[in-house]
Short mmCIF file of C-alpha atoms and ligand atoms in Angstrom, two decimals:
data_model
loop_
_atom_site.label_atom_id
_atom_site.label_comp_id
_atom_site.label_asym_id
_atom_site.label_seq_id
_atom_site.Cartn_x
_atom_site.Cartn_y
_atom_site.Cartn_z
CA MET A 6 0.00 0.00 0.00
CA GLU A 7 1.49 3.35 -1.03
CA ILE A 8 -0.35 5.54 1.49
CA GLN A 9 1.91 6.53 4.38
CA GLU A 10 0.20 6.19 7.76
CA ILE A 11 0.55 9.10 10.21
CA VAL A 12 0.64 7.53 13.65
CA ILE A 13 -1.01 9.48 16.44
CA GLU A 14 2.30 10.22 18.20
CA ASP A 15 3.52 12.02 15.04
CA LEU A 16 0.29 13.90 14.40
CA ASP A 17 0.46 17.67 14.82
CA THR A 18 -3.23 18.44 14.35
CA LYS A 19 -2.81 22.21 13.83
CA SER A 20 -0.38 21.86 10.95
CA PHE A 21 -2.28 18.84 9.58
CA ILE A 22 -5.46 20.96 9.38
CA GLU A 23 -3.64 23.89 7.75
CA GLU A 24 -1.89 21.63 5.26
CA LYS A 25 -5.02 19.72 4.26
CA ALA A 26 -7.14 22.87 4.00
CA THR A 27 -4.56 24.37 1.62
CA GLU A 28 -4.40 21.15 -0.41
CA ILE A 29 -8.21 21.05 -0.74
CA SER A 30 -8.53 24.68 -1.74
CA THR A 31 -5.68 24.35 -4.29
CA MET A 32 -7.26 21.25 -5.86
CA VAL A 33 -10.79 22.57 -6.05
CA SER A 34 -9.52 26.03 -7.01
CA ASP A 35 -12.51 28.17 -8.05
CA GLY A 36 -14.64 25.09 -8.82
CA LEU A 37 -17.21 23.33 -6.67
CA ALA A 38 -17.01 20.27 -4.44
CA ILE A 39 -19.66 18.15 -2.79
CA ASN A 40 -19.49 15.89 0.22
CA ALA A 41 -21.78 13.58 2.11
CA LEU A 42 -22.08 13.95 5.85
CA SER A 43 -23.30 10.98 7.86
CA GLY A 44 -22.49 12.46 11.27
CA GLY A 45 -19.74 9.97 11.98
CA VAL A 46 -16.45 11.43 13.15
CA ASP A 47 -14.72 10.89 9.77
CA SER A 48 -17.30 12.56 7.55
CA SER A 49 -17.85 15.29 10.17
CA ALA A 50 -14.12 16.11 10.26
CA VAL A 51 -13.99 16.23 6.44
CA THR A 52 -17.06 18.48 6.35
CA MET A 53 -15.48 20.99 8.76
CA LEU A 54 -12.09 20.82 7.08
CA ALA A 55 -13.59 21.37 3.63
CA HIS A 56 -15.93 24.08 4.94
CA LYS A 57 -12.86 25.86 6.32
CA ALA A 58 -11.04 25.45 3.00
CA LEU A 59 -13.86 26.14 0.56
CA GLY A 60 -16.69 28.03 2.29
CA ASN A 61 -19.61 28.20 -0.12
CA ARG A 62 -17.71 26.32 -2.83
CA LEU A 63 -18.66 23.25 -0.80
CA LYS A 64 -22.12 21.71 -0.87
CA THR A 65 -22.79 19.18 1.89
CA TYR A 66 -25.51 16.54 1.72
CA PHE A 67 -26.89 14.08 4.21
CA ILE A 68 -27.84 11.06 2.12
CA GLU A 69 -31.00 9.59 3.64
CA ASN A 70 -30.48 6.01 2.53
CA GLY A 71 -33.15 4.56 4.83
CA LEU A 72 -30.42 2.74 6.74
CA MET A 73 -29.63 5.35 9.40
CA ARG A 74 -30.45 5.28 13.09
CA GLU A 75 -33.57 6.78 14.69
CA GLY A 76 -33.70 10.57 14.27
CA GLU A 77 -30.15 10.69 12.90
CA PRO A 78 -30.62 12.83 9.75
CA GLU A 79 -32.45 15.59 11.64
CA ARG A 80 -30.03 15.59 14.58
CA ILE A 81 -26.92 15.85 12.40
CA VAL A 82 -28.36 18.57 10.18
CA TYR A 83 -29.31 20.53 13.31
CA LEU A 84 -25.83 20.15 14.88
CA PHE A 85 -24.08 21.39 11.75
CA LYS A 86 -26.53 24.25 11.28
CA GLU A 87 -25.49 25.38 14.77
CA LEU A 88 -21.88 25.31 13.54
CA GLY A 89 -22.75 27.45 10.52
CA VAL A 90 -22.54 24.61 7.98
CA PRO A 91 -25.65 24.20 5.80
CA VAL A 92 -26.52 20.56 5.06
CA GLU A 93 -29.20 19.39 2.68
CA ILE A 94 -30.98 16.07 3.23
CA LEU A 95 -31.26 14.05 0.05
CA ASP A 96 -33.90 11.33 0.09
CA ALA A 97 -32.45 8.28 -1.67
CA LYS A 98 -34.28 5.58 0.29
CA ARG A 99 -35.92 4.07 -2.76
CA GLU A 100 -32.68 3.80 -4.73
CA PHE A 101 -30.94 1.97 -1.88
CA PHE A 102 -33.77 -0.45 -1.08
CA ASP A 103 -34.30 -1.22 -4.78
CA ALA A 104 -30.62 -2.05 -5.17
CA LEU A 105 -30.62 -4.24 -2.05
CA LYS A 106 -33.73 -6.18 -3.01
CA GLY A 107 -33.16 -9.93 -3.03
CA LEU A 108 -29.48 -9.70 -2.03
CA THR A 109 -28.23 -11.85 0.84
CA ASP A 110 -24.48 -12.16 0.17
CA PRO A 111 -22.52 -9.66 2.33
CA GLU A 112 -20.13 -8.51 -0.38
CA GLU A 113 -22.94 -8.20 -2.93
CA LYS A 114 -24.85 -6.03 -0.48
CA ARG A 115 -21.76 -3.86 0.08
CA GLU A 116 -21.18 -3.57 -3.66
CA ALA A 117 -24.79 -2.54 -4.25
CA ILE A 118 -24.50 0.19 -1.60
CA THR A 119 -21.24 1.47 -3.09
CA ARG A 120 -22.79 1.56 -6.55
CA VAL A 121 -25.85 3.52 -5.42
CA PHE A 122 -23.76 6.00 -3.43
CA TYR A 123 -21.10 6.70 -6.02
CA LYS A 124 -22.68 6.06 -9.39
CA ASP A 125 -26.33 6.93 -8.87
CA VAL A 126 -26.53 9.45 -6.03
CA PHE A 127 -23.22 11.31 -6.30
CA GLY A 128 -23.08 10.88 -10.09
CA ASP A 129 -26.43 12.64 -10.29
CA LEU A 130 -25.51 15.36 -7.80
CA VAL A 131 -22.29 16.10 -9.65
CA LYS A 132 -24.14 16.39 -12.95
CA LYS A 133 -26.75 18.72 -11.46
CA SER A 134 -24.35 20.88 -9.44
CA LYS A 135 -21.41 20.88 -11.89
CA ALA A 136 -19.09 19.94 -9.01
CA LYS A 137 -15.87 18.23 -10.05
CA TYR A 138 -14.83 16.85 -6.70
CA LEU A 139 -16.25 14.63 -4.01
CA LEU A 140 -14.67 14.90 -0.57
CA GLN A 141 -14.85 11.94 1.76
CA GLY A 142 -13.48 10.70 5.07
CA THR A 143 -11.82 7.42 4.08
CA ASN A 144 -9.38 6.41 6.81
CA TYR A 145 -6.28 4.23 6.91
CA THR A 146 -8.06 1.21 8.46
CA ASP A 147 -10.74 1.25 5.69
CA VAL A 148 -8.05 0.98 3.03
CA GLU A 149 -6.06 -1.62 4.90
CA GLU A 150 -9.04 -3.98 5.42
CA THR A 151 -10.28 -3.66 1.86
CA VAL A 152 -6.85 -4.22 0.34
CA ALA A 153 -6.35 -7.23 2.63
CA GLY A 154 -9.64 -8.62 1.25
CA ILE A 155 -11.38 -8.72 4.65
CA LYS A 156 -14.29 -6.47 3.75
CA ARG A 157 -15.01 -4.18 0.89
CA GLN A 158 -15.43 -0.92 2.81
CA HIS A 159 -18.09 1.12 1.05
CA ASN A 160 -15.81 4.10 0.43
CA ILE A 161 -12.80 2.39 -1.13
CA LEU A 162 -12.59 3.02 -4.85
CA GLU A 163 -9.14 3.92 -6.17
CA GLN A 164 -7.43 1.11 -4.25
CA LEU A 165 -9.78 -1.35 -6.00
CA GLY A 166 -8.80 0.07 -9.38
CA ILE A 167 -11.92 2.22 -9.80
CA ASP A 168 -11.22 5.38 -11.79
CA THR A 169 -13.92 7.68 -10.44
CA GLN A 170 -13.27 10.37 -13.03
CA GLU A 171 -13.85 7.93 -15.85
CA GLN A 172 -16.67 5.93 -14.28
CA TYR A 173 -18.62 8.54 -12.34
CA GLY A 174 -17.46 11.90 -13.67
CA TYR A 175 -15.73 13.30 -10.58
CA LYS A 176 -12.48 13.10 -8.63
CA VAL A 177 -12.39 11.97 -5.00
CA ILE A 178 -10.39 13.86 -2.35
CA GLU A 179 -9.62 11.93 0.84
CA PRO A 180 -7.82 14.22 3.30
CA LEU A 181 -7.93 11.77 6.25
CA ILE A 182 -6.65 8.69 4.49
CA GLN A 183 -3.34 8.64 6.41
CA LEU A 184 -5.04 8.66 9.81
CA ARG A 185 -6.68 6.08 12.00
CA LYS A 186 -9.79 6.76 14.08
CA SER A 187 -7.91 8.05 17.13
CA GLY A 188 -6.04 10.60 14.98
CA ILE A 189 -9.27 11.68 13.28
CA ARG A 190 -10.89 12.27 16.69
CA LYS A 191 -8.00 14.60 17.60
CA VAL A 192 -8.36 16.49 14.33
CA ALA A 193 -12.15 16.72 14.81
CA LYS A 194 -11.66 18.16 18.29
CA ASP A 195 -9.23 20.79 16.97
CA LEU A 196 -11.69 21.66 14.22
CA GLU A 197 -13.97 22.67 17.12
CA LEU A 198 -16.58 20.04 16.46
CA PRO A 199 -18.73 19.31 19.54
CA LYS A 200 -17.86 16.41 21.87
CA GLU A 201 -21.04 14.62 20.75
CA ILE A 202 -19.35 14.35 17.34
CA TYR A 203 -15.65 13.87 18.06
CA SER A 204 -16.25 11.22 20.71
CA ARG A 205 -19.02 9.43 18.80
CA PRO A 206 -18.61 5.67 18.49
CA PRO A 207 -17.81 4.70 14.89
CA PHE A 208 -20.75 3.98 12.63
CA PRO A 209 -20.21 2.36 9.22
CA GLY A 210 -21.01 4.05 5.90
CA PRO A 211 -23.40 1.26 4.81
CA ALA A 212 -25.08 1.95 8.16
CA LEU A 213 -27.62 -0.54 9.52
CA ALA A 214 -27.23 -2.70 6.40
CA THR A 215 -24.00 -4.03 7.96
CA ARG A 216 -26.16 -5.28 10.85
CA VAL A 217 -28.86 -7.12 8.93
CA ILE A 218 -27.93 -10.70 8.07
CA GLY A 219 -29.80 -11.74 4.95
CA GLU A 220 -32.01 -9.46 2.86
CA VAL A 221 -32.07 -5.76 3.77
CA THR A 222 -35.69 -4.60 3.54
CA PRO A 223 -37.27 -1.49 5.12
CA GLU A 224 -39.12 -3.76 7.59
CA ARG A 225 -35.98 -5.63 8.68
CA VAL A 226 -34.02 -2.37 9.01
CA GLU A 227 -36.79 -1.02 11.23
CA ILE A 228 -36.34 -4.00 13.59
CA VAL A 229 -32.59 -3.51 13.87
CA ARG A 230 -33.10 0.26 14.23
CA LYS A 231 -35.36 -0.26 17.26
CA ALA A 232 -32.88 -2.70 18.83
CA THR A 233 -30.02 -0.26 18.11
CA THR A 234 -31.77 2.53 20.00
CA ILE A 235 -32.07 0.27 23.05
CA VAL A 236 -28.46 -0.97 22.84
CA GLU A 237 -27.16 2.61 22.53
CA GLU A 238 -29.29 3.80 25.45
CA GLU A 239 -28.13 0.96 27.69
CA LEU A 240 -24.45 0.89 26.70
CA SER A 241 -23.49 4.52 26.03
CA ASN A 242 -22.11 4.88 29.56
CA THR A 243 -19.77 1.88 29.27
CA GLY A 244 -17.00 3.83 27.51
CA ALA A 245 -16.76 0.97 25.01
CA PHE A 246 -15.35 1.59 21.52
CA GLN A 247 -18.54 0.52 19.72
CA TYR A 248 -21.79 -1.28 20.55
CA LEU A 249 -24.41 -2.57 18.20
CA ALA A 250 -27.39 -4.80 17.50
CA ILE A 251 -27.55 -7.33 14.68
CA LEU A 252 -30.66 -8.94 13.21
CA HIS A 253 -30.17 -12.61 12.37
CA GLN A 254 -31.70 -14.34 9.41
CA ASP A 255 -32.60 -17.59 11.20
CA ARG A 256 -35.63 -17.77 13.40
CA VAL A 257 -35.88 -19.74 16.61
CA THR A 258 -38.76 -21.16 18.57
CA GLY A 259 -39.88 -19.00 21.46
CA ILE A 260 -42.92 -18.72 23.70
CA ARG A 261 -45.18 -15.74 23.97
CA ALA A 262 -48.38 -15.64 26.01
CA GLY A 263 -48.07 -19.38 26.55
CA LYS A 264 -48.01 -20.10 22.82
CA ARG A 265 -45.27 -21.08 20.36
CA ASP A 266 -43.72 -18.04 18.66
CA TYR A 267 -41.23 -18.77 15.89
CA GLY A 268 -39.46 -15.45 16.27
CA LEU A 269 -36.47 -13.29 15.48
CA GLN A 270 -33.00 -13.24 17.03
CA ILE A 271 -31.00 -10.15 17.91
CA GLU A 272 -27.30 -10.38 18.65
CA VAL A 273 -25.68 -7.66 20.75
CA ARG A 274 -22.00 -6.79 20.37
CA CYS A 275 -19.98 -4.40 22.52
CA TRP A 276 -16.32 -3.84 21.66
CA GLU A 277 -13.15 -2.77 23.39
CA SER A 278 -10.75 -1.54 20.72
CA LYS A 279 -8.27 1.24 19.93
CA ASP A 280 -8.50 1.47 16.18
CA ALA A 281 -11.01 -1.20 15.04
CA ARG A 282 -8.19 -3.38 13.73
CA THR A 283 -8.53 -5.78 16.61
CA GLY A 284 -11.11 -5.91 19.37
CA SER A 285 -12.40 -7.83 22.33
CA PRO A 286 -15.89 -8.05 23.82
CA THR A 287 -16.57 -5.78 26.79
CA ARG A 288 -17.11 -7.77 29.99
CA LEU A 289 -20.54 -6.30 30.60
CA PRO A 290 -22.16 -6.86 34.00
CA TYR A 291 -24.82 -9.56 33.91
CA ASP A 292 -27.47 -7.07 35.07
CA THR A 293 -26.81 -5.00 31.96
CA LEU A 294 -27.17 -8.06 29.74
CA ASP A 295 -30.39 -8.98 31.54
CA LYS A 296 -31.80 -5.51 30.98
CA LEU A 297 -30.89 -5.63 27.29
CA ALA A 298 -32.64 -8.97 26.84
CA GLU A 299 -35.70 -7.78 28.74
CA ARG A 300 -36.03 -4.51 26.81
CA ILE A 301 -35.30 -5.92 23.35
CA THR A 302 -37.76 -8.82 23.69
CA THR A 303 -40.50 -6.56 25.00
CA GLU A 304 -39.91 -3.41 22.92
CA VAL A 305 -38.91 -4.85 19.54
CA PRO A 306 -41.79 -6.67 17.85
CA GLY A 307 -41.18 -10.31 16.97
CA VAL A 308 -37.90 -10.81 18.85
CA VAL A 309 -37.79 -13.91 21.07
CA SER A 310 -34.02 -14.34 21.51
CA VAL A 311 -31.15 -12.00 22.43
CA THR A 312 -27.53 -13.17 22.45
CA TYR A 313 -24.25 -11.47 23.37
CA ASN A 314 -21.19 -12.00 21.19
CA ILE A 315 -18.16 -13.19 23.16
CA THR A 316 -15.70 -13.45 20.26
CA ASN A 317 -12.55 -11.40 19.70
CA LYS A 318 -11.70 -9.64 16.44
CA PRO A 319 -10.12 -11.61 14.78
CA PRO A 320 -11.66 -14.05 14.00
CA SER A 321 -14.86 -12.00 14.32
CA THR A 322 -15.16 -8.61 12.66
CA ILE A 323 -16.87 -5.68 14.37
CA GLU A 324 -19.94 -5.53 12.12
CA ALA A 325 -21.85 -8.62 11.01
CA ILE A 326 -21.51 -8.31 7.25
P1 XMP B 13 -15.18 -4.42 10.71
O1 XMP B 13 -16.61 -4.87 10.70
O2 XMP B 13 -14.53 -4.50 9.36
O3 XMP B 13 -15.24 -2.89 11.07
O4 XMP B 13 -14.36 -5.09 11.79
C1 XMP B 13 -14.12 -2.08 11.37
C2 XMP B 13 -14.62 -0.68 11.62
O5 XMP B 13 -15.06 -0.09 10.39
C3 XMP B 13 -16.45 0.18 10.43
N1 XMP B 13 -16.95 -0.25 9.13
C4 XMP B 13 -17.11 0.58 8.09
N2 XMP B 13 -16.95 1.90 8.00
N3 XMP B 13 -17.57 1.82 5.73
C5 XMP B 13 -17.21 2.52 6.82
O6 XMP B 13 -17.13 3.75 6.75
C6 XMP B 13 -17.77 0.49 5.73
O7 XMP B 13 -18.09 -0.11 4.72
C7 XMP B 13 -17.52 -0.16 6.98
N4 XMP B 13 -17.59 -1.46 7.38
C8 XMP B 13 -17.22 -1.48 8.69
C9 XMP B 13 -17.01 -0.60 11.60
O8 XMP B 13 -18.17 0.01 12.14
C10 XMP B 13 -15.84 -0.62 12.54
O9 XMP B 13 -15.74 0.57 13.29
#
């Protein structure tokens, strides 16, 4: 891999920000750039960096792909409005669900999401806005895992031999590609983003689709969304690196109101990790696990079984697909 990692000990955030802002403004020159903000620390840092570099030559979108968490689009748009950065919500739910229809293979699902993001949604935006650049928050771990063939991270293009200029009509700028998550958090803090953003647990670009095993339909996403809200409420005070709910494809026999209920299974994961490269399950107190099981089986329709993942990464990965 040609990209040179900047390890956190060598990262001087002030000069990094200055350098990257200059690079972005030189590349875009007097043209226009677009970027998609999901509210994760990576895309938030890129949004602020590019806003600093380009001002109104940057147009930021929140792509509503139907795969985000409860209330997320509105919350993120509000937070950035407070910071003086206008963000437009673009409703692309239909495009994403149409592309995911019938797919069950993890890499096929990831490919479909990449295609809709880059070819359909951004391709269209670029045509309409005449922007020549797309800015995005690809980080060093994303590249490393994709190149190693572990997972095709949704935002990796060039390293897979995709020429975005030729295929989609725009160039991609990735100012954070030399940093890992911990470095990006430092940069985000120095860009004066609020703590809610710079200390946010990571959330993947393909969003809740990485947590639905089997077909990703609006109904199945809604189930995992409800379980996610509960997991985040119950585990946000653990200080863990990341915590999530996964909807399984297999059903299991349960009992409800004294009758057989062939219901759904939710798996909870909670990770200790520094940079997502490796991880271990948090040793959650049994009372917390009990509460999770109780809430998920009563508040999420159709769920009769809740499990907790006790596997390290590797051999597990953090997300399920
Ligand atoms: P895995 O599941 O590969 O996840 O162990 C490592 C870290 O990356 C996040 N993740 C993604 N982030 N696009 C992203 O922006 C993706 O396609 C993607 N897949 C996984 C995951 O949440 C974890 O923090």
